[in-house]
Amino acid sequence: MGTLWHGRFDRGPAEELLAFTVSLPFDQRLAADDLVGSRAHVRGLVRAGILDAAEAGLVQAALDRVEEEINGGRFEYRPSDEDIHTAVERRVTELAGPAGAKLHTGRSRNDQVATDLRLYCRRSLTEIIARVLELQGVLLERAIAAGETYLPGYTHLQRAQPVLLAHHLLAHGWALARDVDRLDATRTRLNVSPLGAGALAGSSLDLDPEGVARDLGFDGPFENSLDAVSDRDFVAEALFDLALLGVHLSRLGEEIILWSTEEFGFLRLDDAYSTGSSMLPQKKNPDIAELARGKVGRLVGNLTGLLTTLKGLPLAYNRDLQEDKEPLFDSVDQMSLALGAMQGLLASSWFDTDRMQAAADSPYLVATDLAELLVEQGTPFREAHALIGGLVRDSIERHVPLAELVAAHPDLGDAAVELLEPGVSVTRRTTPGGAGPKPVAHQLDRFRARLQTDRERS
Ligand code: ARG
């Protein structure tokens, strides 16, 4: 009899049941976390007087052996191993005999799987945070290297006002800083140990959930055993954080796609980070950026899928909860790949700063500066806006350069014409957090400091 519950049953499981309910193919990747959790559980059982030192030694040695077998690809799974927890316990019992059979004392797979998944989530989010920080590092380096290069800033994808390239790059950097914050907060909130909750109600044995929690690096044990085994908020939160991070990468990706078109021509991709076409010899395609955009479909899908699974579930553990793993693994894997690829793409691509600046040197992008010049001279803004708007319309309709109309206007004159010189307008964005060289220098310092702090706490 292979099942964990054979005592109560007089027949083994049907093939269809095993085929449908088995989670081993995907939860194998929790093996390392399962072993860490089991070792701490064994130490807890020793403190509780349930295992003596000799028994604990046998079980720990068996766990070491299981680890070696798994890492070496020599672990033999059996058809009856419905999940990684079952497989490990079965093997430990084979290796350690009666002592091994004590491993599961005071523990259910319900608190065990919740523990494993929290451990997995904690280390995966730590890895994701590290990768986000690396991508932010590339954005910072490129922002520093961009110096006072400027390009058009857009609203409605229409040229609006010139902004420093550094400012534009850091806008993406700050969004990623919020992602780091969110991932870190999720990691902190999930750092609670479910071990000791048992199947749902705790135990009659004098276990030591507090000590086990500390042993596993958790901030403390659960408050409520029902909640401990049925809570998957941390998975939903992680999936949300990853989905929003994905949305940010997708927005960055969309701009890389636009900028690398012939129409924009702001960016050239490195050969190693772009793809060709099987038919069109001239093509160089931004596939990384496109997939960064496209993968968000499944990141959002993973989140909505899990929320839908959780909705309406009664307390406490239900097998539905097994559906928490694949979306989580998938979002972590995809995000990890996306971050690495986007980092390489950004680090290796080449900015055509002449094209950027030429696009930003259109006199129409200076219209707001012209209106603000009038405001400085006492004209109410609404009036100034109408006056400059009229000049722009004139210039377009009569095909007269705006500079000529500005020079000829009695309220404008030389100071206004100077604003139309290439590169002048962006220097006028002087307010804190603005797009000009002065505030951007300050912003670079703040971003660098923030990145440093985040690196230290990551
Ligand atoms: N494979 C299961 C899961 O991932 C483990 C817990 C099973 N517990 C149970 N009572 N059937 O959720």
Coordinates of C-alpha atoms and ligand atoms in Angstrom, one line a residue:
M1 CA 0.0 0.0 0.0
G2 CA 1.7 3.2 -1.1
T3 CA -0.6 5.9 0.0
L4 CA -0.2 8.0 3.1
W5 CA -3.7 7.2 4.2
H6 CA -3.8 3.4 3.5
G7 CA -4.9 2.6 7.1
R8 CA -8.5 3.8 6.4
F9 CA -8.8 2.4 2.9
D10 CA -9.2 -1.1 1.6
R11 CA -8.4 -0.3 -2.0
G12 CA -5.7 1.7 -3.6
P13 CA -6.3 4.8 -5.7
A14 CA -7.7 4.6 -9.2
E15 CA -5.4 5.5 -12.0
E16 CA -7.6 8.4 -13.1
L17 CA -7.5 9.8 -9.6
L18 CA -3.7 9.7 -9.5
A19 CA -3.4 11.2 -13.0
F20 CA -5.7 14.1 -12.2
T21 CA -4.6 14.9 -8.7
V22 CA -0.8 14.3 -8.8
S23 CA 1.3 17.5 -8.3
L24 CA 4.7 15.9 -8.3
P25 CA 5.6 17.0 -11.8
F26 CA 5.4 20.6 -10.8
D27 CA 6.0 20.7 -7.1
Q28 CA 9.3 18.8 -7.3
R29 CA 10.8 22.2 -7.4
L30 CA 9.8 22.7 -3.8
A31 CA 12.2 19.9 -2.9
A32 CA 14.9 22.1 -1.4
D33 CA 12.3 24.0 0.7
D34 CA 10.6 20.8 1.8
L35 CA 14.0 19.5 3.1
V36 CA 14.7 22.8 4.9
G37 CA 11.2 22.7 6.5
S38 CA 11.6 19.0 7.5
R39 CA 15.0 19.5 9.1
A40 CA 13.6 22.4 11.2
H41 CA 10.5 20.2 12.0
V42 CA 12.8 17.4 13.2
R43 CA 14.7 19.8 15.5
G44 CA 11.3 20.9 16.8
L45 CA 10.3 17.3 17.5
V46 CA 13.6 16.9 19.5
R47 CA 12.9 19.9 21.6
A48 CA 9.3 18.6 22.1
G49 CA 10.8 15.3 23.3
I50 CA 9.1 13.3 20.5
L51 CA 12.3 12.3 18.8
D52 CA 15.5 11.4 20.8
A53 CA 18.9 12.5 19.6
A54 CA 19.6 9.1 17.9
E55 CA 16.3 9.1 16.0
A56 CA 16.8 12.7 14.9
G57 CA 20.3 11.8 13.7
L58 CA 18.9 9.0 11.6
V59 CA 16.2 11.2 10.1
Q60 CA 18.6 14.1 9.4
A61 CA 21.0 11.7 7.7
A62 CA 18.1 10.3 5.6
L63 CA 17.2 13.9 4.7
D64 CA 20.8 14.5 3.7
R65 CA 20.7 11.4 1.5
V66 CA 17.4 12.4 -0.1
E67 CA 19.0 15.8 -0.9
E68 CA 22.0 14.2 -2.5
E69 CA 19.8 11.8 -4.5
I70 CA 17.5 14.7 -5.7
N71 CA 20.4 17.0 -6.6
G72 CA 22.3 14.2 -8.3
G73 CA 19.2 13.2 -10.3
R74 CA 19.3 9.8 -8.7
F75 CA 16.1 10.1 -6.6
E76 CA 13.6 7.4 -7.7
Y77 CA 10.1 8.7 -7.7
R78 CA 7.3 6.1 -7.4
P79 CA 3.9 6.2 -9.1
S80 CA 2.4 6.5 -5.6
D81 CA 4.4 9.7 -4.8
E82 CA 1.5 12.1 -5.4
D83 CA 3.6 15.2 -4.4
I84 CA 7.1 16.1 -3.3
H85 CA 6.2 15.9 0.3
T86 CA 5.0 12.3 0.0
A87 CA 8.1 11.4 -2.0
V88 CA 10.5 12.8 0.5
E89 CA 8.7 11.3 3.5
R90 CA 8.4 7.9 1.8
R91 CA 12.1 7.8 1.1
V92 CA 13.1 9.0 4.5
T93 CA 11.1 6.2 6.0
E94 CA 12.8 3.7 3.7
L95 CA 16.2 5.0 4.8
A96 CA 15.6 5.6 8.5
G97 CA 13.1 2.9 9.3
P98 CA 10.9 3.5 12.4
A99 CA 12.6 6.8 13.2
G100 CA 11.7 8.0 9.7
A101 CA 8.1 7.1 10.3
K102 CA 8.1 9.7 13.1
L103 CA 9.0 12.5 10.7
H104 CA 5.4 13.5 10.0
T105 CA 4.5 13.6 13.7
G106 CA 2.4 16.8 14.5
R107 CA 2.6 17.8 10.9
S108 CA 0.2 17.6 8.0
R109 CA 0.9 18.2 4.4
N110 CA -1.4 21.2 4.8
D111 CA 0.9 23.1 7.1
Q112 CA 3.9 21.6 5.3
V113 CA 3.0 22.8 1.8
A114 CA 2.1 26.2 3.1
T115 CA 5.5 26.4 4.8
D116 CA 7.3 25.2 1.7
L117 CA 5.6 27.7 -0.5
R118 CA 6.4 30.6 1.8
L119 CA 10.0 29.6 1.8
Y120 CA 10.0 29.3 -2.0
C121 CA 8.3 32.6 -2.3
R122 CA 10.7 34.3 0.1
R123 CA 13.8 33.2 -1.8
S124 CA 12.2 33.8 -5.3
L125 CA 11.1 37.3 -4.5
T126 CA 14.6 38.0 -3.2
E127 CA 16.0 36.9 -6.5
I128 CA 13.5 38.9 -8.5
I129 CA 14.3 42.0 -6.4
A130 CA 18.0 41.5 -7.1
R131 CA 17.3 41.4 -10.8
V132 CA 15.1 44.5 -10.7
L133 CA 17.9 46.3 -8.9
E134 CA 20.3 45.3 -11.7
L135 CA 18.0 46.7 -14.3
Q136 CA 17.6 49.9 -12.3
G137 CA 21.4 50.0 -12.2
V138 CA 21.5 49.9 -16.1
L139 CA 18.9 52.7 -16.3
L140 CA 21.0 54.8 -13.9
E141 CA 24.2 54.2 -15.8
R142 CA 22.5 55.1 -19.1
A143 CA 20.9 58.2 -17.5
I144 CA 24.3 59.4 -16.3
A145 CA 25.9 58.7 -19.6
A146 CA 23.1 60.6 -21.4
G147 CA 24.3 63.9 -19.9
E148 CA 22.2 66.7 -21.2
T149 CA 20.9 64.9 -24.2
Y150 CA 17.2 65.7 -24.7
L151 CA 14.3 64.4 -26.7
P152 CA 10.7 65.2 -27.1
G153 CA 8.5 64.3 -24.2
Y154 CA 5.1 63.1 -25.4
T155 CA 1.5 63.2 -24.3
H156 CA -1.1 61.3 -26.4
L157 CA 2.1 60.2 -28.3
Q158 CA 2.2 63.7 -29.7
R159 CA 5.4 65.8 -29.1
A160 CA 4.8 68.0 -26.1
Q161 CA 7.9 69.5 -24.5
P162 CA 11.6 68.6 -24.5
V163 CA 12.8 66.5 -21.7
L164 CA 16.3 65.2 -20.8
L165 CA 16.8 61.6 -21.9
A166 CA 18.1 60.9 -18.3
H167 CA 14.7 62.1 -17.0
H168 CA 12.8 59.8 -19.3
L169 CA 15.0 56.8 -18.3
L170 CA 14.7 57.5 -14.6
A171 CA 10.9 57.7 -15.0
H172 CA 11.0 54.0 -15.6
G173 CA 13.6 53.6 -12.8
W174 CA 11.2 55.1 -10.2
A175 CA 8.4 52.8 -11.3
L176 CA 10.8 49.9 -10.7
A177 CA 11.7 51.3 -7.3
R178 CA 8.0 51.0 -6.3
D179 CA 8.1 47.4 -7.6
V180 CA 11.0 46.8 -5.3
D181 CA 9.1 48.3 -2.4
R182 CA 6.1 46.2 -3.1
L183 CA 8.0 42.9 -3.5
D184 CA 9.9 43.7 -0.3
A185 CA 6.6 44.4 1.6
T186 CA 5.1 41.2 0.3
R187 CA 8.2 39.3 1.3
T188 CA 8.0 40.8 4.8
R189 CA 4.3 40.0 5.2
L190 CA 4.6 36.4 4.1
N191 CA 7.4 35.7 6.5
V192 CA 5.1 33.9 9.0
S193 CA 5.5 30.2 9.7
P194 CA 2.4 27.9 9.3
L195 CA 4.2 24.9 10.8
G196 CA 2.4 23.5 13.9
A197 CA -1.1 24.3 12.4
G198 CA -1.3 20.6 11.5
A199 CA -4.1 19.7 9.2
L200 CA -6.2 22.6 10.4
A201 CA -6.5 22.7 14.2
G202 CA -3.0 22.4 15.8
S203 CA -2.0 19.4 17.8
S204 CA -2.3 17.6 21.1
L205 CA 1.4 17.2 21.2
D206 CA 3.6 19.8 22.9
L207 CA 5.1 21.1 19.7
D208 CA 7.3 24.3 19.5
P209 CA 5.9 26.4 16.5
E210 CA 7.7 29.5 17.8
G211 CA 11.1 27.8 17.9
V212 CA 10.5 26.2 14.5
A213 CA 9.5 29.6 13.0
R214 CA 12.7 31.2 14.3
D215 CA 14.7 28.3 13.1
L216 CA 13.3 28.8 9.5
G217 CA 14.0 32.5 9.6
F218 CA 10.3 33.4 9.9
D219 CA 9.4 36.5 12.0
G220 CA 7.1 34.3 14.0
P221 CA 4.5 31.5 13.9
F222 CA 0.8 31.8 12.7
E223 CA -1.9 33.2 14.9
N224 CA -4.7 30.9 13.8
S225 CA -4.3 27.4 12.5
L226 CA -7.2 27.5 10.1
D227 CA -5.8 30.7 8.6
A228 CA -2.3 29.3 8.5
V229 CA -3.3 26.3 6.2
S230 CA -5.8 28.1 4.0
D231 CA -4.1 31.5 3.5
R232 CA -2.7 32.0 0.0
D233 CA -2.8 35.8 0.1
F234 CA 1.0 35.8 -0.1
V235 CA 0.8 34.0 -3.5
A236 CA -1.8 36.4 -4.8
E237 CA 0.2 39.4 -3.6
A238 CA 3.4 38.0 -5.2
L239 CA 1.5 37.4 -8.4
F240 CA 0.1 41.0 -8.3
D241 CA 3.6 42.4 -7.7
L242 CA 5.0 40.4 -10.6
A243 CA 2.1 41.4 -12.8
L244 CA 2.5 45.1 -12.1
L245 CA 6.3 44.8 -12.6
G246 CA 5.4 43.1 -15.9
V247 CA 3.2 46.0 -16.8
H248 CA 6.1 48.4 -16.1
L249 CA 8.5 46.3 -18.3
S250 CA 5.8 46.2 -21.0
R251 CA 5.6 50.0 -21.0
L252 CA 9.4 50.2 -21.2
G253 CA 9.3 47.6 -23.9
E254 CA 6.7 49.5 -25.9
E255 CA 8.9 52.6 -25.9
I256 CA 11.9 50.5 -27.0
I257 CA 9.8 49.2 -29.9
L258 CA 8.7 52.6 -30.9
W259 CA 12.1 54.2 -30.5
S260 CA 13.7 51.5 -32.6
T261 CA 11.4 52.0 -35.6
E262 CA 12.7 53.9 -38.6
E263 CA 9.9 56.4 -38.0
F264 CA 11.3 57.4 -34.6
G265 CA 14.9 56.3 -35.0
F266 CA 15.9 57.1 -31.5
L267 CA 17.4 53.8 -30.6
R268 CA 19.4 51.1 -32.3
L269 CA 19.4 47.6 -30.9
D270 CA 22.5 45.5 -30.6
D271 CA 22.7 42.5 -32.9
A272 CA 22.9 40.1 -29.9
Y273 CA 19.7 41.4 -28.5
S274 CA 17.6 41.6 -31.6
T275 CA 16.3 39.1 -34.1
G276 CA 16.2 38.9 -37.9
S277 CA 13.4 37.8 -40.2
S278 CA 13.2 34.5 -42.0
M279 CA 12.0 36.2 -45.1
L280 CA 12.8 39.9 -45.0
P281 CA 16.6 40.3 -45.2
Q282 CA 16.5 44.0 -44.0
K283 CA 14.7 43.3 -40.7
K284 CA 16.0 43.8 -37.2
N285 CA 13.3 43.1 -34.7
P286 CA 12.9 44.0 -31.1
D287 CA 11.6 40.6 -30.0
I288 CA 12.8 41.0 -26.4
A289 CA 10.8 44.2 -25.9
E290 CA 7.8 42.6 -27.6
L291 CA 7.8 39.6 -25.4
A292 CA 8.3 41.8 -22.3
R293 CA 5.1 43.4 -23.5
G294 CA 3.4 40.1 -24.5
K295 CA 4.2 38.0 -21.4
V296 CA 2.1 40.3 -19.3
G297 CA -0.9 38.5 -20.6
R298 CA 0.0 35.4 -18.7
L299 CA 1.3 37.3 -15.6
V300 CA -2.1 38.9 -15.3
G301 CA -3.7 35.6 -16.1
N302 CA -1.8 33.9 -13.4
L303 CA -3.1 36.4 -10.9
T304 CA -6.7 36.3 -12.0
G305 CA -6.6 32.5 -12.2
L306 CA -5.4 32.2 -8.6
L307 CA -7.9 34.8 -7.3
T308 CA -10.6 32.9 -9.0
T309 CA -9.5 29.6 -7.4
L310 CA -9.4 31.2 -3.9
K311 CA -12.8 33.0 -4.3
G312 CA -15.5 31.1 -2.3
L313 CA -13.2 28.5 -0.8
P314 CA -14.4 27.5 2.6
L315 CA -11.9 27.1 5.5
A316 CA -9.6 25.4 5.8
Y317 CA -7.4 23.4 3.3
N318 CA -9.1 22.3 0.1
R319 CA -7.3 20.6 -2.7
D320 CA -8.1 23.5 -4.9
L321 CA -5.2 25.2 -3.1
Q322 CA -2.8 22.9 -5.0
E323 CA -3.5 25.2 -8.0
D324 CA -1.4 27.9 -6.3
K325 CA 1.9 26.6 -7.5
E326 CA 2.0 26.5 -11.3
P327 CA 1.0 30.2 -11.7
L328 CA 3.5 31.3 -9.1
F329 CA 6.3 29.3 -10.6
D330 CA 5.4 30.5 -14.1
S331 CA 5.3 34.2 -13.1
V332 CA 8.6 33.9 -11.2
D333 CA 10.3 32.1 -14.1
Q334 CA 9.0 34.4 -16.8
M335 CA 9.8 37.5 -14.8
S336 CA 13.3 36.3 -14.1
L337 CA 13.9 35.8 -17.8
A338 CA 12.3 39.1 -18.8
L339 CA 14.4 41.1 -16.4
G340 CA 17.6 39.5 -17.6
A341 CA 16.7 40.0 -21.2
M342 CA 15.6 43.6 -20.8
Q343 CA 18.7 44.4 -18.8
G344 CA 20.9 43.2 -21.6
L345 CA 18.8 44.9 -24.2
L346 CA 19.0 48.3 -22.5
A347 CA 22.6 48.0 -21.6
S348 CA 23.6 47.2 -25.2
S349 CA 21.4 49.5 -27.3
W350 CA 22.6 52.7 -28.8
F351 CA 20.8 56.0 -28.5
D352 CA 20.7 58.2 -31.6
T353 CA 21.0 61.5 -29.7
D354 CA 21.1 63.6 -32.9
R355 CA 17.7 62.2 -34.0
M356 CA 16.3 62.7 -30.5
Q357 CA 17.4 66.3 -30.3
A358 CA 16.4 67.1 -33.8
A359 CA 12.9 65.8 -33.1
A360 CA 12.8 67.9 -29.9
D361 CA 14.1 71.1 -31.6
S362 CA 10.8 71.8 -33.3
P363 CA 9.8 75.3 -32.4
Y364 CA 6.3 74.2 -31.5
L365 CA 7.6 72.3 -28.5
V366 CA 8.6 75.7 -27.1
A367 CA 5.1 77.1 -27.2
T368 CA 4.6 76.7 -23.5
D369 CA 7.9 78.5 -22.7
L370 CA 6.7 81.4 -24.9
A371 CA 3.4 81.6 -23.0
E372 CA 5.3 81.4 -19.6
L373 CA 7.6 84.2 -20.8
L374 CA 4.5 86.4 -21.2
V375 CA 3.3 85.2 -17.8
E376 CA 6.6 86.5 -16.3
Q377 CA 5.7 89.8 -17.9
G378 CA 2.3 89.9 -16.1
T379 CA 0.0 88.4 -18.8
P380 CA -2.6 86.0 -17.3
F381 CA -1.7 82.5 -18.5
R382 CA -5.0 81.8 -20.2
E383 CA -4.5 84.9 -22.4
A384 CA -0.8 84.1 -23.1
H385 CA -1.9 80.5 -24.1
A386 CA -4.4 81.9 -26.6
L387 CA -1.9 84.4 -28.0
I388 CA 0.8 81.8 -28.6
G389 CA -1.8 79.3 -29.8
G390 CA -2.8 81.9 -32.4
L391 CA 0.8 82.3 -33.6
V392 CA 1.3 78.5 -33.9
R393 CA -1.9 78.3 -36.0
D394 CA -0.7 81.1 -38.2
S395 CA 2.7 79.6 -38.6
I396 CA 1.2 76.3 -39.7
E397 CA -1.6 77.7 -41.9
R398 CA 0.6 80.4 -43.6
H399 CA 3.8 78.3 -43.7
V400 CA 5.7 81.0 -41.9
P401 CA 8.4 79.9 -39.4
L402 CA 7.2 80.5 -35.8
A403 CA 10.5 82.3 -35.0
E404 CA 9.6 85.0 -37.6
L405 CA 6.1 85.5 -36.1
V406 CA 7.6 85.6 -32.6
A407 CA 10.3 88.1 -33.6
A408 CA 7.7 90.4 -35.1
H409 CA 5.2 90.3 -32.2
P410 CA 5.3 93.4 -30.1
D411 CA 4.9 91.5 -26.7
L412 CA 7.6 88.9 -27.6
G413 CA 10.8 90.0 -29.4
D414 CA 14.4 88.9 -28.8
A415 CA 14.1 87.2 -25.5
A416 CA 11.4 85.0 -26.9
V417 CA 13.3 84.3 -30.1
E418 CA 16.2 83.1 -28.0
L419 CA 13.9 80.5 -26.4
L420 CA 13.5 79.0 -29.9
E421 CA 17.3 78.2 -30.1
P422 CA 17.9 74.5 -30.1
G423 CA 18.4 73.1 -26.6
V424 CA 17.3 76.2 -24.7
S425 CA 13.8 75.1 -23.8
V426 CA 14.7 72.1 -21.8
T427 CA 17.0 74.1 -19.6
R428 CA 13.9 76.1 -18.5
R429 CA 12.4 73.1 -16.8
T430 CA 13.9 74.1 -13.4
T431 CA 11.2 73.0 -10.9
P432 CA 11.9 70.1 -8.5
G433 CA 11.3 66.8 -10.2
G434 CA 11.2 68.6 -13.6
A435 CA 12.8 67.5 -16.9
G436 CA 15.6 70.1 -17.1
P437 CA 19.3 69.6 -16.3
K438 CA 19.1 71.3 -12.8
P439 CA 16.4 69.2 -11.2
V440 CA 17.6 66.1 -13.1
A441 CA 21.1 66.4 -11.6
H442 CA 19.4 66.3 -8.2
Q443 CA 17.1 63.5 -9.2
L444 CA 20.1 61.4 -10.3
D445 CA 21.6 61.8 -6.8
R446 CA 18.4 60.8 -5.2
F447 CA 17.9 57.8 -7.5
R448 CA 21.5 56.7 -6.9
A449 CA 21.0 57.0 -3.1
R450 CA 17.7 55.1 -3.2
L451 CA 19.2 52.3 -5.3
Q452 CA 22.0 52.1 -2.8
T453 CA 19.5 51.8 0.1
D454 CA 17.5 49.2 -1.7
R455 CA 20.6 47.2 -2.5
E456 CA 21.6 47.2 1.1
R457 CA 18.2 46.0 2.3
S458 CA 17.6 43.5 -0.5
Ligands
ARG1 N1 0.0 18.5 -3.0 C1 -0.9 19.2 -2.1 C2 -0.9 20.7 -2.4 O1 -0.1 21.1 -3.2 C3 -0.3 19.0 -0.7 C4 -1.4 19.0 0.3 C5 -2.3 17.9 0.2 N2 -3.1 17.8 1.4 C6 -4.2 17.0 1.4 N3 -4.9 17.0 2.5 N4 -4.6 16.3 0.3 O2 -1.7 21.4 -1.9

